[in-house]
């Protein structure tokens, strides 16, 4: 349980509508969200100098999310926003996606923050 980390640097592929260069941190999340997201917040202290385009959280291994998990997710998204790093949530199970939507985390501060399939972003 925990997180699996990937770091992706990509040059823009024509026609994809992405900025000229983009850098992503991708985490596959599994296990209790409150602990996992706290780890990500701790790792994020070193990220401002990385000039990241976004943080992607793959949620396909998260089977449920409770109120505490939603609160920690909101705190993570708020913290990342202060660093200028948008968070995109990807691939959640239908019930988890519904809870995220109910909590307003599909559109965080009027920006789309959820996608069903991470491959559209890579």
PDB file of C-alpha atoms in Angstrom:
ATOM      1  CA  UNK A   1       0.000   0.000   0.000  1.00  0.00           C
ATOM      2  CA  UNK A   2       1.064   3.554  -0.613  1.00  0.00           C
ATOM      3  CA  UNK A   3       2.144   5.355  -3.726  1.00  0.00           C
ATOM      4  CA  UNK A   4       3.945   4.409  -6.879  1.00  0.00           C
ATOM      5  CA  UNK A   5       5.722   7.371  -8.412  1.00  0.00           C
ATOM      6  CA  UNK A   6       6.485   8.184 -12.023  1.00  0.00           C
ATOM      7  CA  UNK A   7       7.997  11.406 -13.332  1.00  0.00           C
ATOM      8  CA  UNK A   8       7.298  12.303 -16.935  1.00  0.00           C
ATOM      9  CA  UNK A   9       9.042  14.896 -19.068  1.00  0.00           C
ATOM     10  CA  UNK A  10       7.574  15.310 -22.529  1.00  0.00           C
ATOM     11  CA  UNK A  11       8.001  17.651 -25.424  1.00  0.00           C
ATOM     12  CA  UNK A  12       4.818  18.873 -27.009  1.00  0.00           C
ATOM     13  CA  UNK A  13       3.332  16.595 -29.634  1.00  0.00           C
ATOM     14  CA  UNK A  14       1.725  18.676 -32.428  1.00  0.00           C
ATOM     15  CA  UNK A  15      -2.044  18.894 -32.355  1.00  0.00           C
ATOM     16  CA  UNK A  16      -2.446  17.767 -28.752  1.00  0.00           C
ATOM     17  CA  UNK A  17      -3.139  21.272 -27.442  1.00  0.00           C
ATOM     18  CA  UNK A  18      -0.493  21.082 -24.735  1.00  0.00           C
ATOM     19  CA  UNK A  19       1.957  23.811 -23.784  1.00  0.00           C
ATOM     20  CA  UNK A  20       5.311  23.676 -25.651  1.00  0.00           C
ATOM     21  CA  UNK A  21       6.908  21.653 -22.856  1.00  0.00           C
ATOM     22  CA  UNK A  22       5.281  19.967 -19.907  1.00  0.00           C
ATOM     23  CA  UNK A  23       6.481  18.126 -16.862  1.00  0.00           C
ATOM     24  CA  UNK A  24       4.291  15.809 -14.849  1.00  0.00           C
ATOM     25  CA  UNK A  25       4.509  14.024 -11.541  1.00  0.00           C
ATOM     26  CA  UNK A  26       2.306  10.958 -11.653  1.00  0.00           C
ATOM     27  CA  UNK A  27       1.380   8.974  -8.571  1.00  0.00           C
ATOM     28  CA  UNK A  28      -0.622   5.776  -8.535  1.00  0.00           C
ATOM     29  CA  UNK A  29      -2.466   5.905  -5.231  1.00  0.00           C
ATOM     30  CA  UNK A  30      -3.409   2.852  -3.237  1.00  0.00           C
ATOM     31  CA  UNK A  31      -4.333   2.438   0.386  1.00  0.00           C
ATOM     32  CA  UNK A  32      -5.711   4.888   2.940  1.00  0.00           C
ATOM     33  CA  UNK A  33      -5.833   8.278   1.245  1.00  0.00           C
ATOM     34  CA  UNK A  34      -5.143  10.347   4.335  1.00  0.00           C
ATOM     35  CA  UNK A  35      -1.708   8.733   4.808  1.00  0.00           C
ATOM     36  CA  UNK A  36      -0.825   8.577   1.113  1.00  0.00           C
ATOM     37  CA  UNK A  37      -1.763  12.184   0.397  1.00  0.00           C
ATOM     38  CA  UNK A  38       0.149  13.384   3.453  1.00  0.00           C
ATOM     39  CA  UNK A  39       3.244  11.700   1.938  1.00  0.00           C
ATOM     40  CA  UNK A  40       2.651  13.506  -1.347  1.00  0.00           C
ATOM     41  CA  UNK A  41       2.363  16.854   0.438  1.00  0.00           C
ATOM     42  CA  UNK A  42       5.691  16.117   2.147  1.00  0.00           C
ATOM     43  CA  UNK A  43       7.342  15.254  -1.200  1.00  0.00           C
ATOM     44  CA  UNK A  44       5.893  18.407  -2.757  1.00  0.00           C
ATOM     45  CA  UNK A  45       8.148  20.648  -0.673  1.00  0.00           C
ATOM     46  CA  UNK A  46      10.906  20.051  -3.243  1.00  0.00           C
ATOM     47  CA  UNK A  47       8.721  20.568  -6.322  1.00  0.00           C
ATOM     48  CA  UNK A  48       8.643  24.343  -6.901  1.00  0.00           C
ATOM     49  CA  UNK A  49      12.068  24.258  -8.552  1.00  0.00           C
ATOM     50  CA  UNK A  50      10.951  21.432 -10.877  1.00  0.00           C
ATOM     51  CA  UNK A  51       8.603  23.763 -12.781  1.00  0.00           C
ATOM     52  CA  UNK A  52       5.894  21.098 -12.988  1.00  0.00           C
ATOM     53  CA  UNK A  53       2.944  21.441 -15.346  1.00  0.00           C
ATOM     54  CA  UNK A  54       0.687  19.190 -13.252  1.00  0.00           C
ATOM     55  CA  UNK A  55       0.387  16.484 -10.620  1.00  0.00           C
ATOM     56  CA  UNK A  56      -1.631  13.484 -11.821  1.00  0.00           C
ATOM     57  CA  UNK A  57      -3.091  11.118  -9.238  1.00  0.00           C
ATOM     58  CA  UNK A  58      -4.112   7.741 -10.627  1.00  0.00           C
ATOM     59  CA  UNK A  59      -6.967   6.493  -8.453  1.00  0.00           C
ATOM     60  CA  UNK A  60      -7.913   3.179 -10.070  1.00  0.00           C
ATOM     61  CA  UNK A  61      -6.591   1.276  -7.023  1.00  0.00           C
ATOM     62  CA  UNK A  62      -8.627   3.340  -4.551  1.00  0.00           C
ATOM     63  CA  UNK A  63     -11.738   1.310  -3.813  1.00  0.00           C
ATOM     64  CA  UNK A  64     -13.460   3.789  -1.501  1.00  0.00           C
ATOM     65  CA  UNK A  65     -13.069   7.278  -0.146  1.00  0.00           C
ATOM     66  CA  UNK A  66     -14.507   8.603   3.096  1.00  0.00           C
ATOM     67  CA  UNK A  67     -15.003  12.118   4.419  1.00  0.00           C
ATOM     68  CA  UNK A  68     -11.491  12.299   5.816  1.00  0.00           C
ATOM     69  CA  UNK A  69     -10.033  11.210   2.474  1.00  0.00           C
ATOM     70  CA  UNK A  70     -12.061  13.888   0.676  1.00  0.00           C
ATOM     71  CA  UNK A  71     -10.866  16.537   3.127  1.00  0.00           C
ATOM     72  CA  UNK A  72      -7.227  15.518   2.721  1.00  0.00           C
ATOM     73  CA  UNK A  73      -7.670  15.484  -1.089  1.00  0.00           C
ATOM     74  CA  UNK A  74      -9.092  19.020  -0.962  1.00  0.00           C
ATOM     75  CA  UNK A  75      -6.178  20.117   1.248  1.00  0.00           C
ATOM     76  CA  UNK A  76      -3.681  18.571  -1.180  1.00  0.00           C
ATOM     77  CA  UNK A  77      -5.310  20.287  -4.163  1.00  0.00           C
ATOM     78  CA  UNK A  78      -5.341  23.626  -2.319  1.00  0.00           C
ATOM     79  CA  UNK A  79      -1.683  23.220  -1.309  1.00  0.00           C
ATOM     80  CA  UNK A  80      -0.641  22.344  -4.863  1.00  0.00           C
ATOM     81  CA  UNK A  81      -2.585  25.338  -6.175  1.00  0.00           C
ATOM     82  CA  UNK A  82      -0.527  27.629  -3.903  1.00  0.00           C
ATOM     83  CA  UNK A  83       2.575  26.144  -5.564  1.00  0.00           C
ATOM     84  CA  UNK A  84       1.071  26.778  -9.008  1.00  0.00           C
ATOM     85  CA  UNK A  85       0.720  23.048  -9.716  1.00  0.00           C
ATOM     86  CA  UNK A  86      -2.727  21.857 -10.821  1.00  0.00           C
ATOM     87  CA  UNK A  87      -3.867  18.424  -9.661  1.00  0.00           C
ATOM     88  CA  UNK A  88      -5.671  16.072 -12.045  1.00  0.00           C
ATOM     89  CA  UNK A  89      -7.441  13.024 -10.631  1.00  0.00           C
ATOM     90  CA  UNK A  90      -7.617  10.080 -13.029  1.00  0.00           C
ATOM     91  CA  UNK A  91      -9.365   6.735 -13.386  1.00  0.00           C
ATOM     92  CA  UNK A  92     -11.377   6.433 -10.189  1.00  0.00           C
ATOM     93  CA  UNK A  93     -13.968   3.676  -9.690  1.00  0.00           C
ATOM     94  CA  UNK A  94     -17.516   4.908 -10.296  1.00  0.00           C
ATOM     95  CA  UNK A  95     -18.400   5.231  -6.593  1.00  0.00           C
ATOM     96  CA  UNK A  96     -15.141   7.066  -5.809  1.00  0.00           C
ATOM     97  CA  UNK A  97     -15.653   9.351  -8.822  1.00  0.00           C
ATOM     98  CA  UNK A  98     -19.189  10.092  -7.609  1.00  0.00           C
ATOM     99  CA  UNK A  99     -17.901  11.017  -4.123  1.00  0.00           C
ATOM    100  CA  UNK A 100     -15.240  13.271  -5.666  1.00  0.00           C
ATOM    101  CA  UNK A 101     -17.914  14.984  -7.774  1.00  0.00           C
ATOM    102  CA  UNK A 102     -20.211  15.426  -4.758  1.00  0.00           C
ATOM    103  CA  UNK A 103     -17.324  17.061  -2.896  1.00  0.00           C
ATOM    104  CA  UNK A 104     -16.677  19.438  -5.810  1.00  0.00           C
ATOM    105  CA  UNK A 105     -13.291  17.939  -6.641  1.00  0.00           C
ATOM    106  CA  UNK A 106     -14.091  17.156 -10.303  1.00  0.00           C
ATOM    107  CA  UNK A 107     -13.970  20.894 -10.947  1.00  0.00           C
ATOM    108  CA  UNK A 108     -11.647  22.469  -8.410  1.00  0.00           C
ATOM    109  CA  UNK A 109     -11.911  26.286  -8.383  1.00  0.00           C
ATOM    110  CA  UNK A 110     -13.702  26.167 -11.758  1.00  0.00           C
ATOM    111  CA  UNK A 111     -10.957  24.136 -13.450  1.00  0.00           C
ATOM    112  CA  UNK A 112     -11.474  20.598 -14.702  1.00  0.00           C
ATOM    113  CA  UNK A 113      -9.562  18.339 -12.326  1.00  0.00           C
ATOM    114  CA  UNK A 114     -10.756  14.858 -13.281  1.00  0.00           C
ATOM    115  CA  UNK A 115     -10.380  12.542 -16.274  1.00  0.00           C
ATOM    116  CA  UNK A 116     -11.527   8.968 -16.700  1.00  0.00           C
ATOM    117  CA  UNK A 117      -8.523   7.850 -18.726  1.00  0.00           C
ATOM    118  CA  UNK A 118      -4.971   9.021 -18.051  1.00  0.00           C
ATOM    119  CA  UNK A 119      -3.848   8.040 -21.555  1.00  0.00           C
ATOM    120  CA  UNK A 120      -5.545  11.155 -22.981  1.00  0.00           C
ATOM    121  CA  UNK A 121      -3.071  13.240 -20.980  1.00  0.00           C
ATOM    122  CA  UNK A 122       0.098  11.389 -21.930  1.00  0.00           C
TER     123      UNK A 122
END
